[in-house]
Amino acid sequence: AAAAGGRAVRGAATAGRAEREGVAELKAKLVLPALARLHELPLREIGACLTALSPAAHGGVGPDLLDAAGRAEVRDAVRAAFAPSGGDGGAGRHWVDFRDDHWAGELRSLDTAEVLELACGLGEVGRDNARWALDSLLSELEQRLRPTRASRPSVELSHLLLLRLCRVMDLWQGHVVEEVLTHLLSSPEGVSPLPTPYFVAVLKALCSFLVPKEVPLRLVAAFLDRVDRGERTVTPEQWVEILAAIRPLDEPPWWERATPRIIQQLVPHVGGLSPDALAALCGSHAARAQQLEVAQSTELGTSALEQLPGAVTQAVKHVVEAGKWDFEQVVRIFDDLGRLGWYREAATATVLAQCMQTSLLEPHAPLLVPLARACAALRVHHAPLLHKMVLWHCWCHTYLRPRPLPTEQVDELLEFAGHLLELSFQSLELQGILAEQLRNPNASPRQVLALLAALARFSHFPPEFKEACAKVCAESNSSDLASLSPADLVNAFNIHLCAVFDGPAALK
């Protein structure tokens, strides 16, 4: 069995390598030459090329042939092919002549679906790369699709074309295509023929724009009804994508229409999710942690919402133990669990062990604040880890950070110190850095106030403390006091309270 398993793994690795090599050969022998001669092709073939190279729908619709560098090459080819007057090179002059003499005639030879595909292709690469051509296409579509007194013109949309129309939704603002999409998406039956991967991709595209929230919620509710009737098959990863798309929109009083029903479908399969899907699930929930907490508090019995924290933390434990996440991903997931308040002893111990085993390097510097925030949120006072984090933060401050610290890095320092204060962790090295910032010319009065409050709560009153305190008081006026936030007022009171009880006699 072990030998067979090893052969299967080697076979899968060989197949993956062969696929990558095949894709690289396809790009070298077909895609790149076609892009180089894009300006020589008729409009119909240009539209077909851009359709073939459009971003694939995630979830099994098809592989994405191009990476970020390949997408940049497509943009450059389109910009050169549709260069306006005064453009660079022969391609620009060719298209100026073609536009004047042949553009309108060739455009009318395309059917409406082909014009839509070409407009989507230009919209996907960026409207500024072919603005005049895109404006002409929009004008042509306005003439073709604008309803007459007799009837509304009909156009047959393929699954991929509908998805592409939704992905460039901002292109159709105030256009007749927007009316067509509104008419189509207003009824869940309009998208019922879509296969599940396409439905998920369309939903994600809709939720990324400022469409009325009732539209995607209605589509998801109808989709869930079809799943309940056994008319749809959905993978766990697709449930995660649906949940991530709908979470920002699914608020009371519509909350119960989607999220709990999706979680009910997902909970039995959380343990089998891929590491990326599990990370996406945690991230989508953490983004709406407060709403989820309120909703869970109203649930009775062993509901799916109540089972979700245990299922997720157990899956996180297994993934971290298997080493399928790097240190940055582990910290992000730990931060998500902290924002959700999902503490489980086994998962937390596994994450802390991974953090202790990892040697902190320069790229890890931005992870210290999320890691400290997670420890504070979950009330995890792991002294060796906190000491390790403080030492690394001090090293970064000494050798990597500019002097004096910019304003945004002062905020980062204050947040890091605030989380350690929540955990009652004392560090003379960190207190020295805080005291140093009292004389930072880049620190705003509000930041100086926060620095004084942090030092007072640490019961650390260096010589700079009294000087900075007097300076803030002298420079403050009534308008400054009126602009203080509740947190600033609490900071000011902490300075007074801690100095009275713990400060030296000269300061009192």
Short mmCIF file of C-alpha atoms in Angstrom, two decimals:
data_model
loop_
_atom_site.label_atom_id
_atom_site.label_comp_id
_atom_site.label_asym_id
_atom_site.label_seq_id
_atom_site.Cartn_x
_atom_site.Cartn_y
_atom_site.Cartn_z
CA ALA A 1 0.00 0.00 0.00
CA ALA A 2 2.83 2.40 0.85
CA ALA A 3 4.55 1.62 -2.44
CA ALA A 4 1.32 2.18 -4.35
CA GLY A 5 0.77 5.46 -2.52
CA GLY A 6 4.29 6.57 -3.39
CA ARG A 7 3.76 5.70 -7.05
CA ALA A 8 0.49 7.66 -7.02
CA VAL A 9 2.18 10.73 -5.57
CA ARG A 10 5.04 10.51 -8.08
CA GLY A 11 2.52 10.04 -10.88
CA ALA A 12 0.55 13.10 -9.79
CA ALA A 13 3.75 15.16 -9.58
CA THR A 14 4.80 13.99 -13.04
CA ALA A 15 1.37 14.83 -14.46
CA GLY A 16 1.47 18.30 -12.88
CA ARG A 17 4.94 18.94 -14.28
CA ALA A 18 3.86 17.76 -17.72
CA GLU A 19 0.82 20.07 -17.62
CA ARG A 20 2.97 23.06 -16.67
CA GLU A 21 5.40 22.28 -19.46
CA GLY A 22 2.53 21.92 -21.92
CA VAL A 23 1.06 25.28 -20.91
CA ALA A 24 4.47 26.95 -21.25
CA GLU A 25 4.92 25.44 -24.72
CA LEU A 26 1.41 26.55 -25.74
CA LYS A 27 2.14 30.11 -24.62
CA ALA A 28 5.49 30.19 -26.44
CA LYS A 29 4.25 28.73 -29.73
CA LEU A 30 0.72 30.11 -29.97
CA VAL A 31 -0.21 32.82 -27.47
CA LEU A 32 2.82 35.09 -27.75
CA PRO A 33 2.99 35.00 -31.59
CA ALA A 34 -0.75 35.74 -31.75
CA LEU A 35 -0.35 38.72 -29.43
CA ALA A 36 2.57 40.03 -31.47
CA ARG A 37 0.38 40.09 -34.60
CA LEU A 38 -2.86 41.09 -32.94
CA HIS A 39 -3.01 44.36 -34.89
CA GLU A 40 -3.11 42.40 -38.16
CA LEU A 41 -6.26 40.45 -37.29
CA PRO A 42 -9.85 41.34 -38.18
CA LEU A 43 -12.14 42.37 -35.34
CA ARG A 44 -13.85 38.98 -35.17
CA GLU A 45 -10.52 37.20 -34.63
CA ILE A 46 -9.36 39.82 -32.11
CA GLY A 47 -12.52 39.23 -30.10
CA ALA A 48 -12.00 35.46 -30.30
CA CYS A 49 -8.39 35.81 -29.08
CA LEU A 50 -9.39 37.99 -26.13
CA THR A 51 -12.20 35.56 -25.28
CA ALA A 52 -9.78 32.63 -25.30
CA LEU A 53 -7.41 34.53 -23.03
CA SER A 54 -10.05 35.93 -20.67
CA PRO A 55 -9.66 35.04 -16.97
CA ALA A 56 -11.19 31.62 -16.40
CA ALA A 57 -14.03 31.05 -13.99
CA HIS A 58 -12.64 29.57 -10.79
CA GLY A 59 -13.83 26.22 -9.60
CA GLY A 60 -13.29 23.95 -12.58
CA VAL A 61 -14.60 25.96 -15.53
CA GLY A 62 -11.12 26.03 -17.00
CA PRO A 63 -7.47 26.75 -16.21
CA ASP A 64 -6.18 30.29 -16.38
CA LEU A 65 -3.58 30.27 -19.12
CA LEU A 66 -1.86 33.54 -18.18
CA ASP A 67 -0.26 34.84 -15.02
CA ALA A 68 0.15 38.50 -14.08
CA ALA A 69 3.06 38.95 -16.51
CA GLY A 70 1.02 37.37 -19.30
CA ARG A 71 -1.90 39.70 -18.56
CA ALA A 72 0.50 42.65 -18.89
CA GLU A 73 1.57 41.37 -22.32
CA VAL A 74 -2.08 41.22 -23.40
CA ARG A 75 -2.59 44.83 -22.28
CA ASP A 76 0.49 45.94 -24.20
CA ALA A 77 -0.68 44.13 -27.35
CA VAL A 78 -4.16 45.70 -27.16
CA ARG A 79 -2.70 49.15 -26.51
CA ALA A 80 -0.43 48.83 -29.55
CA ALA A 81 -3.19 47.44 -31.78
CA PHE A 82 -5.71 50.16 -30.91
CA ALA A 83 -3.27 53.05 -30.57
CA PRO A 84 -4.98 56.39 -31.28
CA SER A 85 -3.72 59.06 -33.65
CA GLY A 86 -0.13 59.92 -32.86
CA GLY A 87 0.44 56.45 -31.45
CA ASP A 88 3.76 54.73 -31.65
CA GLY A 89 4.85 52.49 -34.48
CA GLY A 90 3.24 51.11 -37.60
CA ALA A 91 0.51 49.33 -35.66
CA GLY A 92 -0.88 52.66 -34.47
CA ARG A 93 -0.88 54.17 -37.95
CA HIS A 94 -2.45 51.00 -39.33
CA TRP A 95 -5.36 51.24 -36.93
CA VAL A 96 -5.87 54.94 -37.53
CA ASP A 97 -6.28 54.26 -41.24
CA PHE A 98 -8.39 51.18 -40.58
CA ARG A 99 -10.64 53.05 -38.20
CA ASP A 100 -11.27 55.82 -40.71
CA ASP A 101 -11.89 53.58 -43.70
CA HIS A 102 -13.07 50.17 -42.56
CA TRP A 103 -13.99 50.23 -38.86
CA ALA A 104 -17.71 50.92 -39.21
CA GLY A 105 -18.18 48.38 -41.99
CA GLU A 106 -16.38 45.57 -40.18
CA LEU A 107 -18.14 46.38 -36.93
CA ARG A 108 -21.53 45.99 -38.60
CA SER A 109 -20.48 42.57 -39.89
CA LEU A 110 -20.29 41.26 -36.30
CA ASP A 111 -23.37 39.93 -34.61
CA THR A 112 -24.40 41.36 -31.24
CA ALA A 113 -22.82 38.57 -29.19
CA GLU A 114 -19.49 39.11 -30.96
CA VAL A 115 -19.63 42.85 -30.29
CA LEU A 116 -20.33 42.10 -26.61
CA GLU A 117 -17.40 39.67 -26.48
CA LEU A 118 -15.06 42.24 -28.02
CA ALA A 119 -16.26 44.93 -25.60
CA CYS A 120 -15.74 42.56 -22.66
CA GLY A 121 -12.26 41.70 -23.90
CA LEU A 122 -11.26 45.37 -24.10
CA GLY A 123 -12.89 46.06 -20.74
CA GLU A 124 -10.97 43.20 -19.10
CA VAL A 125 -7.60 44.55 -20.23
CA GLY A 126 -8.51 48.09 -19.12
CA ARG A 127 -10.62 50.68 -20.91
CA ASP A 128 -7.75 53.19 -21.09
CA ASN A 129 -5.81 50.83 -23.36
CA ALA A 130 -8.35 51.13 -26.21
CA ARG A 131 -10.67 53.96 -25.23
CA TRP A 132 -11.76 55.08 -28.70
CA ALA A 133 -12.52 51.51 -29.80
CA LEU A 134 -14.44 50.77 -26.63
CA ASP A 135 -16.49 53.96 -26.95
CA SER A 136 -17.37 52.99 -30.51
CA LEU A 137 -18.43 49.50 -29.39
CA LEU A 138 -20.63 50.92 -26.62
CA SER A 139 -22.30 53.25 -29.10
CA GLU A 140 -22.95 50.36 -31.48
CA LEU A 141 -24.42 48.24 -28.69
CA GLU A 142 -26.65 51.13 -27.62
CA GLN A 143 -28.14 51.28 -31.10
CA ARG A 144 -28.62 47.52 -31.36
CA LEU A 145 -30.03 46.77 -27.92
CA ARG A 146 -32.10 49.85 -27.20
CA PRO A 147 -35.72 48.62 -27.05
CA THR A 148 -38.11 49.90 -29.67
CA ARG A 149 -41.83 50.43 -29.39
CA ALA A 150 -42.44 47.02 -30.90
CA SER A 151 -40.22 44.83 -28.71
CA ARG A 152 -36.91 44.48 -26.92
CA PRO A 153 -34.14 43.08 -29.17
CA SER A 154 -33.02 39.62 -28.04
CA VAL A 155 -29.47 38.34 -27.75
CA GLU A 156 -28.32 34.85 -26.84
CA LEU A 157 -25.68 34.83 -24.09
CA SER A 158 -23.38 31.91 -23.49
CA HIS A 159 -22.41 31.01 -19.93
CA LEU A 160 -18.96 32.54 -20.37
CA LEU A 161 -20.30 35.70 -22.00
CA LEU A 162 -22.73 36.29 -19.13
CA LEU A 163 -19.88 35.87 -16.67
CA ARG A 164 -17.68 38.31 -18.59
CA LEU A 165 -20.51 40.86 -18.75
CA CYS A 166 -20.79 40.69 -14.96
CA ARG A 167 -17.03 40.97 -14.47
CA VAL A 168 -16.93 44.33 -16.25
CA MET A 169 -20.15 45.59 -14.70
CA ASP A 170 -18.74 49.09 -14.24
CA LEU A 171 -18.41 49.33 -18.02
CA TRP A 172 -22.19 49.22 -18.46
CA GLN A 173 -23.15 51.92 -15.97
CA GLY A 174 -26.02 53.89 -17.52
CA HIS A 175 -25.82 51.76 -20.67
CA VAL A 176 -28.52 49.64 -22.25
CA VAL A 177 -26.47 46.49 -21.43
CA GLU A 178 -27.02 47.32 -17.75
CA GLU A 179 -30.76 47.22 -18.40
CA VAL A 180 -30.40 43.86 -20.13
CA LEU A 181 -28.46 42.42 -17.19
CA THR A 182 -30.93 43.88 -14.69
CA HIS A 183 -33.80 42.27 -16.56
CA LEU A 184 -31.98 38.93 -16.72
CA LEU A 185 -30.76 38.84 -13.11
CA SER A 186 -33.97 40.13 -11.56
CA SER A 187 -35.43 36.64 -11.81
CA PRO A 188 -33.54 33.62 -10.38
CA GLU A 189 -34.91 31.55 -13.24
CA GLY A 190 -32.80 33.62 -15.61
CA VAL A 191 -29.57 32.09 -14.27
CA SER A 192 -30.93 28.64 -13.42
CA PRO A 193 -29.33 27.06 -16.54
CA LEU A 194 -25.87 28.12 -15.35
CA PRO A 195 -23.68 25.22 -14.20
CA THR A 196 -22.56 25.53 -10.59
CA PRO A 197 -18.99 26.79 -11.33
CA TYR A 198 -20.37 29.53 -13.55
CA PHE A 199 -23.05 30.45 -11.02
CA VAL A 200 -20.38 30.82 -8.33
CA ALA A 201 -18.20 32.97 -10.60
CA VAL A 202 -21.17 35.18 -11.61
CA LEU A 203 -22.12 35.62 -7.95
CA LYS A 204 -18.58 36.65 -7.03
CA ALA A 205 -18.53 39.14 -9.89
CA LEU A 206 -21.86 40.66 -8.86
CA CYS A 207 -20.86 40.99 -5.21
CA SER A 208 -17.67 42.83 -6.16
CA PHE A 209 -19.73 45.75 -7.52
CA LEU A 210 -22.27 48.06 -5.91
CA VAL A 211 -25.31 46.18 -7.15
CA PRO A 212 -28.48 46.15 -5.01
CA LYS A 213 -27.90 43.52 -2.35
CA GLU A 214 -31.32 42.00 -2.98
CA VAL A 215 -30.14 40.75 -6.40
CA PRO A 216 -27.35 38.35 -5.27
CA LEU A 217 -29.29 37.41 -2.11
CA ARG A 218 -32.30 36.44 -4.17
CA LEU A 219 -30.12 34.42 -6.54
CA VAL A 220 -28.43 32.58 -3.65
CA ALA A 221 -31.74 31.84 -1.92
CA ALA A 222 -33.14 30.32 -5.13
CA PHE A 223 -29.88 28.39 -5.65
CA LEU A 224 -30.13 26.96 -2.12
CA ASP A 225 -33.70 25.90 -2.83
CA ARG A 226 -32.51 23.98 -5.89
CA VAL A 227 -29.78 22.34 -3.82
CA ASP A 228 -32.38 21.27 -1.23
CA ARG A 229 -34.44 19.71 -4.02
CA GLY A 230 -31.42 17.76 -5.22
CA GLU A 231 -31.16 19.67 -8.51
CA ARG A 232 -27.63 20.92 -7.86
CA THR A 233 -24.33 19.40 -6.80
CA VAL A 234 -21.94 21.72 -4.98
CA THR A 235 -18.41 20.97 -3.76
CA PRO A 236 -17.26 22.19 -0.32
CA GLU A 237 -14.81 24.60 -1.97
CA GLN A 238 -17.67 26.11 -3.96
CA TRP A 239 -19.68 26.58 -0.77
CA VAL A 240 -16.73 28.50 0.66
CA GLU A 241 -16.63 30.75 -2.40
CA ILE A 242 -20.38 31.39 -2.22
CA LEU A 243 -20.12 32.21 1.47
CA ALA A 244 -17.16 34.54 0.97
CA ALA A 245 -19.01 36.39 -1.80
CA ILE A 246 -22.30 36.78 0.05
CA ARG A 247 -21.03 37.58 3.56
CA PRO A 248 -20.48 41.34 3.04
CA LEU A 249 -24.08 41.67 1.81
CA ASP A 250 -25.92 39.24 4.05
CA GLU A 251 -27.05 41.45 6.93
CA PRO A 252 -30.16 41.50 9.10
CA PRO A 253 -33.04 41.27 8.38
CA TRP A 254 -31.99 39.16 5.37
CA TRP A 255 -29.25 37.35 7.29
CA GLU A 256 -31.13 34.10 7.70
CA ARG A 257 -31.75 33.82 3.96
CA ALA A 258 -28.24 32.72 3.06
CA THR A 259 -25.44 32.43 5.61
CA PRO A 260 -26.90 29.86 8.06
CA ARG A 261 -28.14 27.69 5.20
CA ILE A 262 -24.73 27.73 3.52
CA ILE A 263 -22.98 26.93 6.80
CA GLN A 264 -25.35 24.02 7.33
CA GLN A 265 -24.21 22.59 4.00
CA LEU A 266 -20.55 23.31 4.72
CA VAL A 267 -19.99 22.17 8.32
CA PRO A 268 -19.89 18.40 7.58
CA HIS A 269 -17.11 18.99 5.04
CA VAL A 270 -14.88 21.50 6.84
CA GLY A 271 -12.34 18.83 7.77
CA GLY A 272 -11.84 17.94 4.11
CA LEU A 273 -11.31 21.47 2.81
CA SER A 274 -8.07 22.33 1.06
CA PRO A 275 -5.74 24.65 3.02
CA ASP A 276 -6.55 27.58 0.72
CA ALA A 277 -10.30 27.04 1.05
CA LEU A 278 -10.02 26.76 4.84
CA ALA A 279 -8.07 30.03 4.95
CA ALA A 280 -10.73 31.70 2.78
CA LEU A 281 -13.46 30.42 5.10
CA CYS A 282 -11.73 31.88 8.17
CA GLY A 283 -11.06 35.18 6.43
CA SER A 284 -14.63 35.66 5.21
CA HIS A 285 -16.02 34.98 8.68
CA ALA A 286 -13.49 37.18 10.45
CA ALA A 287 -14.45 40.10 8.22
CA ARG A 288 -17.97 39.97 9.72
CA ALA A 289 -17.09 38.61 13.15
CA GLN A 290 -19.43 40.86 15.16
CA GLN A 291 -22.47 39.98 13.05
CA LEU A 292 -21.71 36.26 13.31
CA GLU A 293 -21.37 36.52 17.09
CA VAL A 294 -24.78 38.19 17.39
CA ALA A 295 -26.37 35.61 15.14
CA GLN A 296 -24.80 32.71 17.05
CA SER A 297 -26.04 34.03 20.35
CA THR A 298 -29.60 33.70 19.11
CA GLU A 299 -29.19 30.09 18.03
CA LEU A 300 -30.52 27.31 20.23
CA GLY A 301 -29.28 23.75 20.45
CA THR A 302 -26.46 22.23 18.41
CA SER A 303 -26.96 24.28 15.27
CA ALA A 304 -24.52 24.40 12.39
CA LEU A 305 -23.43 27.88 13.53
CA GLU A 306 -22.52 26.50 16.95
CA GLN A 307 -20.66 23.54 15.42
CA LEU A 308 -18.65 25.70 13.03
CA PRO A 309 -15.99 27.02 15.49
CA GLY A 310 -15.09 23.53 16.66
CA ALA A 311 -14.97 22.14 13.13
CA VAL A 312 -12.82 25.01 11.84
CA THR A 313 -10.33 25.02 14.73
CA GLN A 314 -9.94 21.23 14.45
CA ALA A 315 -9.25 21.56 10.73
CA VAL A 316 -6.78 24.39 11.41
CA LYS A 317 -4.94 22.18 13.89
CA HIS A 318 -4.53 19.39 11.33
CA VAL A 319 -3.37 21.73 8.56
CA VAL A 320 -0.79 23.46 10.78
CA GLU A 321 0.50 20.10 12.05
CA ALA A 322 0.86 18.88 8.47
CA GLY A 323 2.91 21.98 7.59
CA LYS A 324 0.65 23.00 4.70
CA TRP A 325 0.73 26.70 5.61
CA ASP A 326 3.79 28.91 5.77
CA PHE A 327 4.37 31.17 8.76
CA GLU A 328 2.57 34.15 7.24
CA GLN A 329 -0.55 32.06 6.59
CA VAL A 330 -0.43 30.61 10.11
CA VAL A 331 -0.33 34.12 11.61
CA ARG A 332 -3.18 35.33 9.39
CA ILE A 333 -5.35 32.37 10.39
CA PHE A 334 -4.49 32.89 14.06
CA ASP A 335 -5.47 36.55 13.69
CA ASP A 336 -8.77 35.50 12.07
CA LEU A 337 -9.49 33.11 14.95
CA GLY A 338 -8.75 35.95 17.36
CA ARG A 339 -11.19 38.31 15.67
CA LEU A 340 -13.79 35.56 15.76
CA GLY A 341 -13.04 34.70 19.38
CA TRP A 342 -12.73 31.02 18.48
CA TYR A 343 -10.40 29.63 21.17
CA ARG A 344 -9.74 25.92 21.31
CA GLU A 345 -6.86 24.63 23.40
CA ALA A 346 -5.53 22.08 20.90
CA ALA A 347 -5.56 24.41 17.88
CA THR A 348 -4.05 27.30 19.83
CA ALA A 349 -1.26 25.11 21.22
CA THR A 350 -0.42 23.88 17.71
CA VAL A 351 -0.25 27.41 16.33
CA LEU A 352 1.91 28.63 19.23
CA ALA A 353 4.29 25.71 18.79
CA GLN A 354 4.64 26.55 15.10
CA CYS A 355 5.35 30.19 15.96
CA MET A 356 8.01 29.22 18.49
CA GLN A 357 9.71 26.91 15.99
CA THR A 358 9.87 29.55 13.27
CA SER A 359 12.95 31.73 13.11
CA LEU A 360 11.84 35.33 12.64
CA LEU A 361 13.37 36.98 9.58
CA GLU A 362 13.13 40.41 8.00
CA PRO A 363 10.03 39.53 5.87
CA HIS A 364 8.21 38.56 9.09
CA ALA A 365 8.36 42.08 10.56
CA PRO A 366 4.83 43.05 9.36
CA LEU A 367 3.43 39.92 11.07
CA LEU A 368 4.27 40.98 14.63
CA VAL A 369 1.20 43.21 15.05
CA PRO A 370 -1.31 40.58 13.77
CA LEU A 371 0.34 37.94 15.96
CA ALA A 372 0.18 40.16 19.04
CA ARG A 373 -3.43 41.11 18.20
CA ALA A 374 -4.42 37.44 18.03
CA CYS A 375 -2.76 36.67 21.38
CA ALA A 376 -4.54 39.61 23.01
CA ALA A 377 -7.92 38.74 21.49
CA LEU A 378 -7.69 35.11 22.65
CA ARG A 379 -6.09 36.05 26.00
CA VAL A 380 -3.02 33.92 25.28
CA HIS A 381 -0.17 35.04 27.56
CA HIS A 382 2.62 32.88 26.14
CA ALA A 383 5.62 34.59 27.76
CA PRO A 384 8.38 32.95 25.63
CA LEU A 385 6.58 33.87 22.40
CA LEU A 386 5.84 37.42 23.57
CA HIS A 387 9.47 37.88 24.60
CA LYS A 388 10.61 36.56 21.22
CA MET A 389 8.28 39.00 19.44
CA VAL A 390 9.48 41.99 21.49
CA LEU A 391 13.14 41.18 20.89
CA TRP A 392 12.54 40.91 17.16
CA HIS A 393 10.53 44.15 17.11
CA CYS A 394 13.37 45.95 18.91
CA TRP A 395 15.92 44.50 16.48
CA CYS A 396 13.84 45.70 13.51
CA HIS A 397 13.54 49.12 15.12
CA THR A 398 17.30 49.34 15.60
CA TYR A 399 18.49 48.03 12.24
CA LEU A 400 15.64 48.24 9.73
CA ARG A 401 13.39 51.19 10.56
CA PRO A 402 14.19 54.78 9.52
CA ARG A 403 14.99 57.44 12.12
CA PRO A 404 12.85 59.20 13.14
CA LEU A 405 9.94 56.83 12.65
CA PRO A 406 7.33 57.92 10.09
CA THR A 407 3.82 58.61 11.38
CA GLU A 408 2.36 55.31 10.16
CA GLN A 409 5.11 53.31 11.89
CA VAL A 410 4.45 55.18 15.13
CA ASP A 411 0.85 53.97 14.87
CA GLU A 412 2.11 50.42 14.31
CA LEU A 413 4.35 50.69 17.40
CA LEU A 414 1.43 51.96 19.48
CA GLU A 415 -0.81 49.11 18.36
CA PHE A 416 1.87 46.53 19.14
CA ALA A 417 2.44 48.03 22.60
CA GLY A 418 -1.30 48.20 23.22
CA HIS A 419 -1.71 44.47 22.66
CA LEU A 420 1.14 43.72 25.08
CA LEU A 421 -0.50 46.00 27.63
CA GLU A 422 -3.71 43.99 27.29
CA LEU A 423 -1.67 40.91 28.17
CA SER A 424 0.17 42.69 31.05
CA PHE A 425 3.52 41.89 29.45
CA GLN A 426 6.35 44.18 30.56
CA SER A 427 9.46 44.93 28.48
CA LEU A 428 12.07 47.55 29.30
CA GLU A 429 13.34 47.44 25.71
CA LEU A 430 9.91 48.26 24.30
CA GLN A 431 9.36 50.97 26.91
CA GLY A 432 12.64 52.56 25.84
CA ILE A 433 11.45 52.71 22.23
CA LEU A 434 8.16 54.28 23.32
CA ALA A 435 9.99 56.91 25.38
CA GLU A 436 12.25 57.67 22.40
CA GLN A 437 9.20 58.50 20.26
CA LEU A 438 8.12 61.29 22.64
CA ARG A 439 10.73 63.47 20.91
CA ASN A 440 9.87 62.23 17.41
CA PRO A 441 9.11 65.30 15.23
CA ASN A 442 6.85 63.14 13.03
CA ALA A 443 4.57 62.17 15.94
CA SER A 444 1.27 64.07 15.98
CA PRO A 445 -0.18 65.45 19.26
CA ARG A 446 -2.69 62.61 19.24
CA GLN A 447 0.16 60.07 18.93
CA VAL A 448 2.14 61.77 21.71
CA LEU A 449 -0.94 61.48 23.90
CA ALA A 450 -1.18 57.76 23.09
CA LEU A 451 2.56 57.28 23.78
CA LEU A 452 2.21 58.96 27.18
CA ALA A 453 -0.79 56.77 28.00
CA ALA A 454 1.08 53.60 27.02
CA LEU A 455 4.10 54.53 29.13
CA ALA A 456 1.85 55.45 32.07
CA ARG A 457 0.07 52.11 31.88
CA PHE A 458 3.47 50.40 31.80
CA SER A 459 4.30 52.45 34.98
CA HIS A 460 7.36 53.78 33.15
CA PHE A 461 8.03 57.48 33.64
CA PRO A 462 11.31 58.48 31.95
CA PRO A 463 12.62 62.07 32.06
CA GLU A 464 10.98 62.74 28.68
CA PHE A 465 7.56 61.96 30.14
CA LYS A 466 7.06 65.17 32.14
CA GLU A 467 8.46 67.32 29.33
CA ALA A 468 6.16 65.77 26.69
CA CYS A 469 3.16 65.96 29.01
CA ALA A 470 3.71 69.65 29.66
CA LYS A 471 4.23 70.32 25.95
CA VAL A 472 0.97 68.63 24.99
CA CYS A 473 -0.93 70.58 27.64
CA ALA A 474 0.63 73.89 26.59
CA GLU A 475 -0.06 73.39 22.89
CA SER A 476 -3.64 72.18 23.30
CA ASN A 477 -6.58 74.50 22.86
CA SER A 478 -10.32 74.11 23.08
CA SER A 479 -10.64 72.95 19.47
CA ASP A 480 -8.02 70.26 20.05
CA LEU A 481 -9.92 69.02 23.08
CA ALA A 482 -13.19 69.01 21.16
CA SER A 483 -11.62 66.85 18.45
CA LEU A 484 -10.51 64.12 20.86
CA SER A 485 -12.13 60.75 20.30
CA PRO A 486 -13.44 58.62 23.18
CA ALA A 487 -10.24 56.56 22.98
CA ASP A 488 -8.15 59.74 23.23
CA LEU A 489 -10.10 60.85 26.31
CA VAL A 490 -9.51 57.46 27.91
CA ASN A 491 -5.80 57.81 27.13
CA ALA A 492 -5.73 61.23 28.76
CA PHE A 493 -7.43 59.92 31.89
CA ASN A 494 -5.02 56.96 32.02
CA ILE A 495 -2.11 59.40 32.04
CA HIS A 496 -3.61 61.22 35.03
CA LEU A 497 -4.65 58.08 36.90
CA CYS A 498 -1.42 56.09 36.44
CA ALA A 499 0.82 59.08 37.17
CA VAL A 500 -1.03 59.85 40.40
CA PHE A 501 -0.74 56.30 41.73
CA ASP A 502 2.53 55.06 40.22
CA GLY A 503 4.45 58.14 39.12
CA PRO A 504 7.43 59.67 40.95
CA ALA A 505 6.78 62.46 43.43
CA ALA A 506 8.08 65.20 41.11
CA LEU A 507 5.55 64.13 38.46
CA LYS A 508 2.55 63.89 40.75
#
